[in-house]
Short mmCIF file of C-alpha atoms in Angstrom, two decimals:
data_model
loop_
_atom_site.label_atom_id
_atom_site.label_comp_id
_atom_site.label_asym_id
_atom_site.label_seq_id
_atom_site.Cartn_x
_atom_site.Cartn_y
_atom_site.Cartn_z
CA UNK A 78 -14.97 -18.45 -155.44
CA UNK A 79 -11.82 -17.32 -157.20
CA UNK A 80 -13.24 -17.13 -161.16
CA UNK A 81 -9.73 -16.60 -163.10
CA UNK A 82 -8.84 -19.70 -163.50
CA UNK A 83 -12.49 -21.09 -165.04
CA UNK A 84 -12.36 -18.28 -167.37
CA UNK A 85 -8.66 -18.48 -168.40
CA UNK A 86 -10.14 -22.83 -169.18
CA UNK A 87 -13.24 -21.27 -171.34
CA UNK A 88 -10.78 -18.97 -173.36
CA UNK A 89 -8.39 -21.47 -173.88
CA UNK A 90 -11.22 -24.38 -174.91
CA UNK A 91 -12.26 -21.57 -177.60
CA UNK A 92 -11.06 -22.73 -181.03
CA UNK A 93 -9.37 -18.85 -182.14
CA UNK A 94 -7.66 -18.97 -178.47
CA UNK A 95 -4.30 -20.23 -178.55
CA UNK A 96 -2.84 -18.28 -175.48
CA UNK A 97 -4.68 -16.59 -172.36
CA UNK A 98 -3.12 -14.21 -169.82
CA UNK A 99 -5.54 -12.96 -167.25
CA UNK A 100 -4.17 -9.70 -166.53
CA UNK A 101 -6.46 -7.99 -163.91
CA UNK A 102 -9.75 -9.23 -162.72
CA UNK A 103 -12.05 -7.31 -159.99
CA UNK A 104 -15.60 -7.54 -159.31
CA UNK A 105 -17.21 -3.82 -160.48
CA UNK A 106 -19.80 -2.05 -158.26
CA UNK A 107 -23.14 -1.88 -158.39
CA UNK A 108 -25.86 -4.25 -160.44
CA UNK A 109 -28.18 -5.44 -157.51
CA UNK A 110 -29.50 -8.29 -160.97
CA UNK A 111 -26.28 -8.50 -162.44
CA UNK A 112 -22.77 -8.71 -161.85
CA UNK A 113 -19.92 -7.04 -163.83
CA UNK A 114 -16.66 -7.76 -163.88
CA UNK A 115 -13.60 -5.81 -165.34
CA UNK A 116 -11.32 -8.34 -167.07
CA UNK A 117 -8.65 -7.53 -168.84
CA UNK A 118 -6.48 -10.04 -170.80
CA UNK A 119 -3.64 -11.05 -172.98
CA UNK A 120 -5.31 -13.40 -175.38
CA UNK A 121 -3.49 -14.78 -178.47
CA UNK A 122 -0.99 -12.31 -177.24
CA UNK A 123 -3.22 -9.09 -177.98
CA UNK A 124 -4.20 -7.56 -174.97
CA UNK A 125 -7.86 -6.76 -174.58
CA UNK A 126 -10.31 -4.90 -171.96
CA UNK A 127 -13.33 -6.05 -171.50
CA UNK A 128 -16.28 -7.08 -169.28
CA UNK A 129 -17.16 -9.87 -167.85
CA UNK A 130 -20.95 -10.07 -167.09
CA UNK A 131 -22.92 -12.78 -164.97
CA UNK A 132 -25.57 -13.30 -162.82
CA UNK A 133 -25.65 -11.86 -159.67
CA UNK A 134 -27.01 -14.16 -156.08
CA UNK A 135 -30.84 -13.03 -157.20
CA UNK A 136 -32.28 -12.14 -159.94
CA UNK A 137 -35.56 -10.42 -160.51
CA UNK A 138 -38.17 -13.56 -162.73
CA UNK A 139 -38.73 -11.12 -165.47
CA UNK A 140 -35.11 -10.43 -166.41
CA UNK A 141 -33.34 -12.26 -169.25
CA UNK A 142 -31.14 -14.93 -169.12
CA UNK A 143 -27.17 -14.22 -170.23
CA UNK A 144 -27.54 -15.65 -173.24
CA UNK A 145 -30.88 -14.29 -174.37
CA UNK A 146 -28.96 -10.58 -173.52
CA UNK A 147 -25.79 -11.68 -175.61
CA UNK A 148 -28.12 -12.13 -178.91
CA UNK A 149 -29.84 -8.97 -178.03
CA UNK A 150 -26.52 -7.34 -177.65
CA UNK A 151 -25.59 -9.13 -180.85
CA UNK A 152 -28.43 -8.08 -182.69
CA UNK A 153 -28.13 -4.31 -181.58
CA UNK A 154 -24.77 -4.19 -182.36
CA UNK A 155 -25.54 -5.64 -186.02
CA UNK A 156 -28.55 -2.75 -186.33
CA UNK A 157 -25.93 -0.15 -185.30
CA UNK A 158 -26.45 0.55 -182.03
CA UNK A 159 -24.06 1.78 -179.98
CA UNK A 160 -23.28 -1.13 -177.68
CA UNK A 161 -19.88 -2.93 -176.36
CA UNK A 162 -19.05 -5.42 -178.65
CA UNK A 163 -20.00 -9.01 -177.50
CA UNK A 164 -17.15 -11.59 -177.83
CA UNK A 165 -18.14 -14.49 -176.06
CA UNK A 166 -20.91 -16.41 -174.26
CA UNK A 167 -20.68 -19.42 -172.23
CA UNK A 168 -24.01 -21.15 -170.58
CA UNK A 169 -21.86 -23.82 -169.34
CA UNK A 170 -21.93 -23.92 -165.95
CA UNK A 171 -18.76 -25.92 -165.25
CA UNK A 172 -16.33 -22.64 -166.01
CA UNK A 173 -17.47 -20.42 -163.42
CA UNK A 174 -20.57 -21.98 -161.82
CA UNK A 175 -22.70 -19.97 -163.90
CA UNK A 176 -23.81 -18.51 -167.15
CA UNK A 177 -21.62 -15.49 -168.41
CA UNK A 178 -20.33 -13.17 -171.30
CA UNK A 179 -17.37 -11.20 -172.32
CA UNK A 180 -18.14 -7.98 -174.01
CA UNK A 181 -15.15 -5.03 -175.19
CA UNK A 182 -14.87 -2.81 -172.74
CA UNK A 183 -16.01 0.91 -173.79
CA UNK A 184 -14.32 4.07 -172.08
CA UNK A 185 -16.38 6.73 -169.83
CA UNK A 186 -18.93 6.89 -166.93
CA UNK A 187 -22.55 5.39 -166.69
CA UNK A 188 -22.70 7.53 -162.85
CA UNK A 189 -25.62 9.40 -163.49
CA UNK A 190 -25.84 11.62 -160.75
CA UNK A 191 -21.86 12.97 -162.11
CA UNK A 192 -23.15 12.72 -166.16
CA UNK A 193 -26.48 15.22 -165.18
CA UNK A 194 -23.85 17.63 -163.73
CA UNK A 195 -21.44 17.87 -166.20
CA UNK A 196 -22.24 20.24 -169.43
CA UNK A 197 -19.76 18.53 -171.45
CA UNK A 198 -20.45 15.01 -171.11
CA UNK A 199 -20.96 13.41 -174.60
CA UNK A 200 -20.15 16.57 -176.70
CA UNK A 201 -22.37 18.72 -175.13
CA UNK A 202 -25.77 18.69 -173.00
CA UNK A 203 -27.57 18.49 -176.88
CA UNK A 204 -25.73 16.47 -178.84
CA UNK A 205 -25.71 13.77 -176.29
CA UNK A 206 -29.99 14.12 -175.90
CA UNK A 207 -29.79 13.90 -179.41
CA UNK A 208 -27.92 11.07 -180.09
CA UNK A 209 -29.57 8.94 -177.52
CA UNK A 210 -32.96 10.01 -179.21
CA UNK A 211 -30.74 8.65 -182.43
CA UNK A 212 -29.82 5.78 -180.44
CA UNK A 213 -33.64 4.63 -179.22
CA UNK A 214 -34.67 5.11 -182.73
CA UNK A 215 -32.08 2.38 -184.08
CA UNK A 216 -33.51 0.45 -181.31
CA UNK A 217 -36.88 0.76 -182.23
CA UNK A 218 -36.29 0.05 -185.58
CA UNK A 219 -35.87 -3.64 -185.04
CA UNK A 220 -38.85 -5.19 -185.10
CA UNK A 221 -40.71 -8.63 -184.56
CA UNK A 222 -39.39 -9.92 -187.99
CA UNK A 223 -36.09 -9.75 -186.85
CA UNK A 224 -34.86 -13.25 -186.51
CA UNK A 225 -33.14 -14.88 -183.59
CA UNK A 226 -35.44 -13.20 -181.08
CA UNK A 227 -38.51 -15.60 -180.44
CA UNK A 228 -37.85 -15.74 -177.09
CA UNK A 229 -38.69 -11.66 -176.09
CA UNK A 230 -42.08 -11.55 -174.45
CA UNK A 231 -45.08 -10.16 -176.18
CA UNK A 232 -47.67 -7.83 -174.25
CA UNK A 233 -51.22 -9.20 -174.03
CA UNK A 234 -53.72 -7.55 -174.32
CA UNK A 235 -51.90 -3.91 -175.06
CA UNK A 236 -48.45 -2.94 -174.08
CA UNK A 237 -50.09 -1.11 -171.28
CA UNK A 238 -52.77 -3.23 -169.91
CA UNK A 239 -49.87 -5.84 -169.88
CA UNK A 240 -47.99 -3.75 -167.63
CA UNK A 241 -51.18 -2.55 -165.41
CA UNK A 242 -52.10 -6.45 -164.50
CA UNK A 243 -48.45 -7.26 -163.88
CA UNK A 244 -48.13 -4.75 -161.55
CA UNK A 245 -51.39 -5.38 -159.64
CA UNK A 246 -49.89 -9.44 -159.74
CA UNK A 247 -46.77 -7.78 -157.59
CA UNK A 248 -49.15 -5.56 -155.61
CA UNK A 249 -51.06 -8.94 -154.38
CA UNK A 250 -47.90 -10.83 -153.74
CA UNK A 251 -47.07 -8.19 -151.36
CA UNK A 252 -48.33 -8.22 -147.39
CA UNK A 253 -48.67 -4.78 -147.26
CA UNK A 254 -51.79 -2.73 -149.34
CA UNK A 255 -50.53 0.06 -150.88
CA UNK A 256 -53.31 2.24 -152.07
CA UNK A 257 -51.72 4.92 -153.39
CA UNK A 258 -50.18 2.95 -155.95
CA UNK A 259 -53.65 1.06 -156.38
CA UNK A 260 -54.83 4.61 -157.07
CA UNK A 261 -52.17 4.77 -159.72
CA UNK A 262 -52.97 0.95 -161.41
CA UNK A 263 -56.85 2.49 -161.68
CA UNK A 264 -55.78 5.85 -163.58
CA UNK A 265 -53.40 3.87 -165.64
CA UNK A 266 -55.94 0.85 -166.11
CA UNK A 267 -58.52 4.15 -167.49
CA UNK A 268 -56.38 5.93 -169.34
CA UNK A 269 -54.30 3.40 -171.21
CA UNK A 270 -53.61 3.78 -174.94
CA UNK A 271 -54.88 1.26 -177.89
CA UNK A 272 -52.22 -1.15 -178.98
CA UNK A 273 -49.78 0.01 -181.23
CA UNK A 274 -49.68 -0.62 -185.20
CA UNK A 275 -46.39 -1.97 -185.12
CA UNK A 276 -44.59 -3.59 -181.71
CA UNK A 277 -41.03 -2.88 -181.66
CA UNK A 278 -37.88 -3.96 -179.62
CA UNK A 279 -38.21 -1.81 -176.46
CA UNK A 280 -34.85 -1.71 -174.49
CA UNK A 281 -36.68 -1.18 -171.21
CA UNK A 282 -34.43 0.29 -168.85
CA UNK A 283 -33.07 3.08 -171.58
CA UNK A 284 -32.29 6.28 -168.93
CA UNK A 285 -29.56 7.88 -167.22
CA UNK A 286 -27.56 5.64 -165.69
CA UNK A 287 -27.55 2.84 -168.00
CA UNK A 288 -25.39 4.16 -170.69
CA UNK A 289 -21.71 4.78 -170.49
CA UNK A 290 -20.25 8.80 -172.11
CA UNK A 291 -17.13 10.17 -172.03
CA UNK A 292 -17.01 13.59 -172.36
CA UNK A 293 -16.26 13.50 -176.51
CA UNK A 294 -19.33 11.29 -177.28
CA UNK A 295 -22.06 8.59 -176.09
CA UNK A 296 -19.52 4.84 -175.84
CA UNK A 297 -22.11 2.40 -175.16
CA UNK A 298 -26.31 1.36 -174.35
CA UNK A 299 -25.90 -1.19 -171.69
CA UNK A 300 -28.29 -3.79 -169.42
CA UNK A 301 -30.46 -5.09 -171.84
CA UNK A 302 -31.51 -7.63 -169.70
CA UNK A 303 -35.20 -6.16 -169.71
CA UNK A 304 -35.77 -5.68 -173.24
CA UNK A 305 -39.02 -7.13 -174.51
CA UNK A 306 -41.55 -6.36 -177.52
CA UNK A 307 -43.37 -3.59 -176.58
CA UNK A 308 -44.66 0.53 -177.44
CA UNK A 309 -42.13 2.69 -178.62
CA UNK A 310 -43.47 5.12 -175.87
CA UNK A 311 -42.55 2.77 -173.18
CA UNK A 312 -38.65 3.62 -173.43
CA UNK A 313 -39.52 7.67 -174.19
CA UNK A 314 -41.25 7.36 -171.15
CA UNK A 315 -38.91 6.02 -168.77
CA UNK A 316 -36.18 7.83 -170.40
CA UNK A 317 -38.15 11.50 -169.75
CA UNK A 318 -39.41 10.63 -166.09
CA UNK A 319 -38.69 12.47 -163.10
CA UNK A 320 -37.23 9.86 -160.89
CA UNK A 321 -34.58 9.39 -164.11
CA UNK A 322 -33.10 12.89 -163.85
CA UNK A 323 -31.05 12.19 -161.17
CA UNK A 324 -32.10 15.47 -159.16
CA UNK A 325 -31.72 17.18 -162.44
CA UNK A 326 -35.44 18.10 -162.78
CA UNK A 327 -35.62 21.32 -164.85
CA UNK A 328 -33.79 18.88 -167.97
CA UNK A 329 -36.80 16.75 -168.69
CA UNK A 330 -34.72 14.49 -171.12
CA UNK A 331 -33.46 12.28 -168.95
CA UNK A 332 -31.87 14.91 -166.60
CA UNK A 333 -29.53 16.34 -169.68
CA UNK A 334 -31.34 18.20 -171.65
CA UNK A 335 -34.13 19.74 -173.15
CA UNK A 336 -36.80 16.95 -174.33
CA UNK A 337 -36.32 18.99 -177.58
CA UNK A 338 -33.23 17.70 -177.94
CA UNK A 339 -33.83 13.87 -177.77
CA UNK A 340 -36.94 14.02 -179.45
CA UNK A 341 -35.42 15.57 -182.32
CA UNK A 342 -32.77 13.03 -182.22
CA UNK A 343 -35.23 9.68 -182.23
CA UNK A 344 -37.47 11.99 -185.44
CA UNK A 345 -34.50 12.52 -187.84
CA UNK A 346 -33.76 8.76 -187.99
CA UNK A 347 -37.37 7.26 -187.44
CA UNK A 348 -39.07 10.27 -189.50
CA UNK A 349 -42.13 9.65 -187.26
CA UNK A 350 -43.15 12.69 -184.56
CA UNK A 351 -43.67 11.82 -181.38
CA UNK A 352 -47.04 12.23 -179.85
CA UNK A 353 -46.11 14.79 -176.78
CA UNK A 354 -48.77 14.51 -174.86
CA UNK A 355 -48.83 10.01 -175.37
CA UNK A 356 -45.61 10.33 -173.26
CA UNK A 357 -46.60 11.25 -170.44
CA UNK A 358 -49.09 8.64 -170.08
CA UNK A 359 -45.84 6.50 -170.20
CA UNK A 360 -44.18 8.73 -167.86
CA UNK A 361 -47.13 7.87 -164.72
CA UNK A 362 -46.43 4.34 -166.40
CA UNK A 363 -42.69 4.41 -165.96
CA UNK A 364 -42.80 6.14 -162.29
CA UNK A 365 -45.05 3.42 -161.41
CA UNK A 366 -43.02 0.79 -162.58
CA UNK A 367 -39.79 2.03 -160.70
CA UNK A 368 -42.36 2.43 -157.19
CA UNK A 369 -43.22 -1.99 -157.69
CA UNK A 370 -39.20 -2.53 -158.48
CA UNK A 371 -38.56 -0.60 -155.47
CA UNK A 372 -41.36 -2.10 -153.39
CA UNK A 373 -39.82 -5.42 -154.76
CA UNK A 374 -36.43 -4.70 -153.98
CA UNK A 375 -36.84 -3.74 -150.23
CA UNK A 376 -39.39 -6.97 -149.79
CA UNK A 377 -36.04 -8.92 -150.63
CA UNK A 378 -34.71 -7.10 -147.41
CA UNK A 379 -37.54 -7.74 -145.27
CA UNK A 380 -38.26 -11.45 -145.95
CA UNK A 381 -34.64 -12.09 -144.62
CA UNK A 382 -33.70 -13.71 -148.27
CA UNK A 383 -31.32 -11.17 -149.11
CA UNK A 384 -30.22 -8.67 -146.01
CA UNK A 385 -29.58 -5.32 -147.57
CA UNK A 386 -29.09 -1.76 -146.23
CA UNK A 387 -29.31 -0.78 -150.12
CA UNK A 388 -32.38 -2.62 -150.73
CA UNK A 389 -33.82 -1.62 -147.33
CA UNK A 390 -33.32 2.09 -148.00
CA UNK A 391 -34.84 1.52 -151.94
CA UNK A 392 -37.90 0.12 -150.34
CA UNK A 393 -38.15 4.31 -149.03
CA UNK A 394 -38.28 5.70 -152.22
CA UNK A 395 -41.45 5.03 -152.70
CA UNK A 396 -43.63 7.35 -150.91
CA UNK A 397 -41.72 9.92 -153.23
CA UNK A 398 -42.57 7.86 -156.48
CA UNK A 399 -46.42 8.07 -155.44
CA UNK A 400 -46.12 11.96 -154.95
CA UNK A 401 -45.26 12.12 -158.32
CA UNK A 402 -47.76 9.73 -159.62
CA UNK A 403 -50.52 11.66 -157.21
CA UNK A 404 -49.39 14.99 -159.08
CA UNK A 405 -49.55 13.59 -162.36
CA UNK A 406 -52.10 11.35 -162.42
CA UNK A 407 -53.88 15.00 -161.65
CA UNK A 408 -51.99 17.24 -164.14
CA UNK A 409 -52.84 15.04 -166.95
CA UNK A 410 -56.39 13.94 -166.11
CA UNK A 411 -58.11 11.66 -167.77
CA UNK A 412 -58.18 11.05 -171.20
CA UNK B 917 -39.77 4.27 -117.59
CA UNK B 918 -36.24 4.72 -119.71
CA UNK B 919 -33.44 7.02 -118.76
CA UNK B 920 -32.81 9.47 -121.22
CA UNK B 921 -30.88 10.13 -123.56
CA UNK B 922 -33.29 7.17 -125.99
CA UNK B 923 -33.72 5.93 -129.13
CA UNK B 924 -34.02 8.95 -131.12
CA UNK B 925 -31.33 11.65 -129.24
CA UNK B 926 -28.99 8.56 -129.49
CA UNK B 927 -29.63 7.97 -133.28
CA UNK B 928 -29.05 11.92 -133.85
CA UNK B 929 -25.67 12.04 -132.43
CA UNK B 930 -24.65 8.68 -133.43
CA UNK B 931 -25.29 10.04 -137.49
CA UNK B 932 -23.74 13.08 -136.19
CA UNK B 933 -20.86 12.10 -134.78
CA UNK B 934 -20.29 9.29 -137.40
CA UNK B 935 -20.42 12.00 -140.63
CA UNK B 936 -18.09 14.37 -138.67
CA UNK B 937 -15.61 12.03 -136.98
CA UNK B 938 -15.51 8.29 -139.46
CA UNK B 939 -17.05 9.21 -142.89
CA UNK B 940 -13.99 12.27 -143.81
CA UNK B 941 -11.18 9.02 -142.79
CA UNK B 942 -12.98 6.17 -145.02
CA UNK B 943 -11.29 5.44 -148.39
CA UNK B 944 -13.31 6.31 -151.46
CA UNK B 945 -15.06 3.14 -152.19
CA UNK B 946 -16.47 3.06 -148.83
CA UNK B 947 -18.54 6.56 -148.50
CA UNK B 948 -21.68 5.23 -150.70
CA UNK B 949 -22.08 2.76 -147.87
CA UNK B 950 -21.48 5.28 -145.23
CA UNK B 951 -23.71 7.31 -146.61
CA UNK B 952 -26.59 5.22 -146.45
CA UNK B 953 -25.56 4.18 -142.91
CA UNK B 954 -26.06 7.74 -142.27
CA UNK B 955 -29.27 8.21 -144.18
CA UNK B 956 -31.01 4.77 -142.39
CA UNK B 957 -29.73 6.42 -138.89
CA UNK B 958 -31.68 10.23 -139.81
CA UNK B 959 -34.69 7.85 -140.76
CA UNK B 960 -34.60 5.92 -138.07
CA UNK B 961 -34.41 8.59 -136.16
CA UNK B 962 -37.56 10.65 -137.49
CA UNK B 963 -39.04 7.63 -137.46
CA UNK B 964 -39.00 7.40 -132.95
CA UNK B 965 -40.08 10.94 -133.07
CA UNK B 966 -42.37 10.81 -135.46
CA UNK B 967 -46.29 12.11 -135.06
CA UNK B 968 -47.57 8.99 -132.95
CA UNK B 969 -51.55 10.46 -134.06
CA UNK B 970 -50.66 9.50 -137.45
CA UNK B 971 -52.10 5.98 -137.44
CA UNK B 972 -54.82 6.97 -135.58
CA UNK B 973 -55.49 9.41 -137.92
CA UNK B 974 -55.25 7.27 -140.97
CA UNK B 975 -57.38 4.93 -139.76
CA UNK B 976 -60.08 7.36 -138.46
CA UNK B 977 -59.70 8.73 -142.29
CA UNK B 978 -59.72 5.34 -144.06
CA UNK B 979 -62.94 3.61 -141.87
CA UNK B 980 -64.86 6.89 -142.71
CA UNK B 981 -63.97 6.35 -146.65
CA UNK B 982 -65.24 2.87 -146.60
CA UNK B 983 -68.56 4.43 -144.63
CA UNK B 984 -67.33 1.66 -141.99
CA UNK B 985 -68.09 3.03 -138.12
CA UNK B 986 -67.14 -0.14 -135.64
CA UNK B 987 -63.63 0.01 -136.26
CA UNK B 988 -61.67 -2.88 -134.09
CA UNK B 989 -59.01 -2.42 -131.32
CA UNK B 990 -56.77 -4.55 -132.95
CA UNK B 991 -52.84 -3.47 -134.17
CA UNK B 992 -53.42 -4.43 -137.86
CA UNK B 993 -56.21 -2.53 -138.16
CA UNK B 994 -54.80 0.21 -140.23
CA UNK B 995 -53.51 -2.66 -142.45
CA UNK B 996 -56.98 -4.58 -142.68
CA UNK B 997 -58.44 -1.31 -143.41
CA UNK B 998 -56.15 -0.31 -145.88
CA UNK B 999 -56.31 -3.87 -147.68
CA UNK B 1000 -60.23 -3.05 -148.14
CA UNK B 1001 -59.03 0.52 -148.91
CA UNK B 1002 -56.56 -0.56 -152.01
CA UNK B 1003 -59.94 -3.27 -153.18
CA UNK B 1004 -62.12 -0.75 -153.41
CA UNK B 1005 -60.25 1.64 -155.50
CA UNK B 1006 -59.10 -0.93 -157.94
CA UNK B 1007 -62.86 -1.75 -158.19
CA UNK B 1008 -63.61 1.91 -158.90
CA UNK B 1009 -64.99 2.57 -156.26
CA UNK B 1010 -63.37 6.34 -156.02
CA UNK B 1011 -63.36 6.75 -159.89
CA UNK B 1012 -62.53 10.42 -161.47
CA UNK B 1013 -66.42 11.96 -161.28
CA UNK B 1014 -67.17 9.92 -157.79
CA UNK B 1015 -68.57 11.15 -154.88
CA UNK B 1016 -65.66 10.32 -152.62
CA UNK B 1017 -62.34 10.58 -155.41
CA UNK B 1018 -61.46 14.30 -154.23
CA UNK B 1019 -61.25 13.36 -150.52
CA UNK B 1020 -59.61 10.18 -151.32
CA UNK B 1021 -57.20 11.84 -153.35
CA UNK B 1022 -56.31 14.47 -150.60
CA UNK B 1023 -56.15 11.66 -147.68
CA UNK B 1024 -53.43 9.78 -149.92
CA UNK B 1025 -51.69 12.86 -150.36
CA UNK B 1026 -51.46 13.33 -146.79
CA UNK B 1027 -50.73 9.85 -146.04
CA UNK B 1028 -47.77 9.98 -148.53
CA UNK B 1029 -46.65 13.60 -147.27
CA UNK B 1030 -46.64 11.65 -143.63
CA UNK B 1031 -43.90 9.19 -144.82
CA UNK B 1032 -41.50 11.11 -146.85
CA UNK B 1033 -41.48 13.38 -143.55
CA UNK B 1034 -40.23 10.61 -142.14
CA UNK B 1035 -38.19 9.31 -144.84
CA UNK B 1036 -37.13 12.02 -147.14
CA UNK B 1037 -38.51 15.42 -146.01
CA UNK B 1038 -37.05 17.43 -149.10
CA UNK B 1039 -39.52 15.59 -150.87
CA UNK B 1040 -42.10 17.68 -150.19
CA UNK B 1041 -40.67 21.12 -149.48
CA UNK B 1042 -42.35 23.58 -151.30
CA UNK B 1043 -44.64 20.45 -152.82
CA UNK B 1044 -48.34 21.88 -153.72
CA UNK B 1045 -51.07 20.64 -155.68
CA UNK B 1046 -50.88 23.89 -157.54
CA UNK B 1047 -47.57 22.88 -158.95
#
């Protein structure tokens, strides 16, 4: 389905759009949820780069709709986090077929297996850990009272038991036991942590990979789509995790740096240390999480619904997530 | 019988010959995909010649964690058994402290090392639980 001209109609049913020129248009790689789209346009005869972002042929049930991540992208972007500017949302489905919005386009990579080689990306191996720290922290710092947000799910009973029975739900949807990861659920189920005083926004996907850097400075947090109430820890967690260094291991902060670095970052704006050994409770938590996506992801392959070599071959990084979650589960012990 | 070369010699120099001869001629946007063509053909691959005692093994391991002794004929055993495996250590049944948690432990380890050999064996070079 050819999208330009539905999108050139939206523009041009706006009330500020006068005049639309769709300039270039191509379908970006990548986002097994989502899809992206680079769109770049003459509009009221300014020209403008941006992104066009809409949902892909499946979806995973706990992601959030287009317009819940436009708010969320609206919000952040209000708070002073550093995301693309939002411009436009459309639920109608009679543009395009579907739900979308346009965002500003922001320069730089999001490839994280190039950004955990390269010493210079974002100013420097450092800076950039500590301005993501900087960046969480301005995340965190919106909280339930924030309006406009109702709609963001709320753990029950405790940010971690919440995740433990969700993942045992996906476990027994499955045909095939996995006891390892069973093994995982029971350590986690043991060992997790009271709630927390105060729930926060959690970004939930906030890791290599999902933010775009040029080599002068951090341009942009992206895919909100999983953000929810939750732990602070949850994001330090799956920001600091092995699988999220992209090969990287030896720089535990996300595959950059030293976790020196980003914590540092996240304590100069929240004033609040970070409890060192609490994250890597969230760290078996977060490796976990990525083994039931995966598990999820290559079940789409197998039931026929979606034919995939890239899901088939996710479904096979599991047995390395359980190694991990075997050796830490171990290392850590029990609390 | 089947003639050789089979499934597993063929799979070897098909992912051979297709990294040396197709992959360096593909345009840019096109050698993420090859590359996983190449990485499903090496699994694939370890997968035919893979250790063939392995089940047998695991389920010999798992019946004698559940205490169980008449173990069926059947080719979803290793799954049934497994199934009871994964209930009775959500129950807590091989809690931290229990008689059986350090031998369950190692036989999930092994099971785990097992696949990646097939899957991805840099996993678990130089892997150790003294790491």
């Amino acid at each position: 389905m050819d999208i330009r001209p539905g999108i050139k109609e939206y523009l041009l049913h706006s009330d500020e759009v006068d005049t639309v020129e769709i300039t270039d248009l191509q379908l970006l790689s990548g986002g097994a949820i989502q899809q992206n789209w680079l769109l770049d346009a003459t509009v009221n005869g300014t020209a403008l780069e941006t992104v066009l972002r809409t949902d892909s042929t499946s979806s995973l049930e706990d992601s959030l709709s287009r317009a819940q991540e436009y708010t969320i992208f609206t919000i952040a972007f209000e708070a002073g986090v550093t995301v693309p500017e939002p411009l436009w949302l459309s639920v109608d489905p009679r543009w395009i077929g579907k739900p979308f919005f346009i965002m500003r386009r922001v320069a730089g990579t999001a490839a994280g297996h190039k950004i955990v080689r390269n010493d210079a990306m974002g100013g420097g191996r450092k800076v950039l850990a500590n301005r993501l720290g900087q960046e969480l922290a301005h995340i965190h710092s919106i909280k339930r009272s924030q309006a406009g947000l109702n709609f963001l799910a709320l753990p029950t009973p405790t940010p971690a038991l919440h995740r433990v029975a969700e993942y045992r739900a996906a476990l027994d949807a499955s045909d095939m036991p996995q006891p390892t990861l069973e093994w995982g659920l029971y350590w986690l189920e043991q060992n997790a942590p009271d709630a927390v005083n105060e729930l926060v926004l959690c970004h939930n996907d906030f890791r290599t990979g999902n933010y775009m850097v040029t080599e002068q400075s951090l341009t942009g947090i992206l895919d909100w789509e999983f953000a929810a109430w939750g732990d602070p820890l949850v994001d330090i967690g799956w920001f600091c995790a092995k699988c999220w260094r992209f090969g990287a291991v030896g720089n535990e902060a996300g595959g950059i740096s030293d976790r020196a670095d980003f914590y540092n970052g996240y304590e100069q704006v929240t004033g609040v240390r970070i409890d060192r050994n609490a994250v890597l409770y969230w760290e078996v938590m977060a490796t976990m999480r990525w083994a039931i996506i995966a598990m999820k992801q290559g079940d789409r392959h197998i039931s026929g619904r979606e034919p995939s070599l890239e899901l088939a071959l996710t479904r096979h990084i599991v047995p390395e997530l359980e190694l991990d979650i075997l050796h830490m589960t171990q290392e850590v012990g029990n609390a | 019988m089947r003639d050789n070369p089979q499934a597993g010699d063929l799979l070897k120099i098909a992912e051979a010959t297709f990294i040396q001869e197709i992959l360096p001629f593909l345009p840019a946007d096109k050698k993420y995909t090859a590359l996983m063509i190449a990485n499903a053909m090496r699994i694939s691959a370890r997968q035919f010649e893979g250790n063939k005692n392995n089940v047998a093994a695991e389920i010999d391991a798992v019946a004698k964690l559940l205490g169980q002794t008449n173990i069926s004929d059947n080719p979803d055993t290793l799954i049934i058994l497994n199934k009871q495996f994964a209930a009775a250590i959500r129950s807590g049944a091989f809690a931290s402290g229990s008689a059986g948690h350090v031998k369950t432990r190692q036989h999930l380890l092994t099971c785990v090392q097992n696949r990646l050999a097939e899957v991805n064996p840099k996993a678990i070079v130089g892997d150790s639980d003294d790491r």
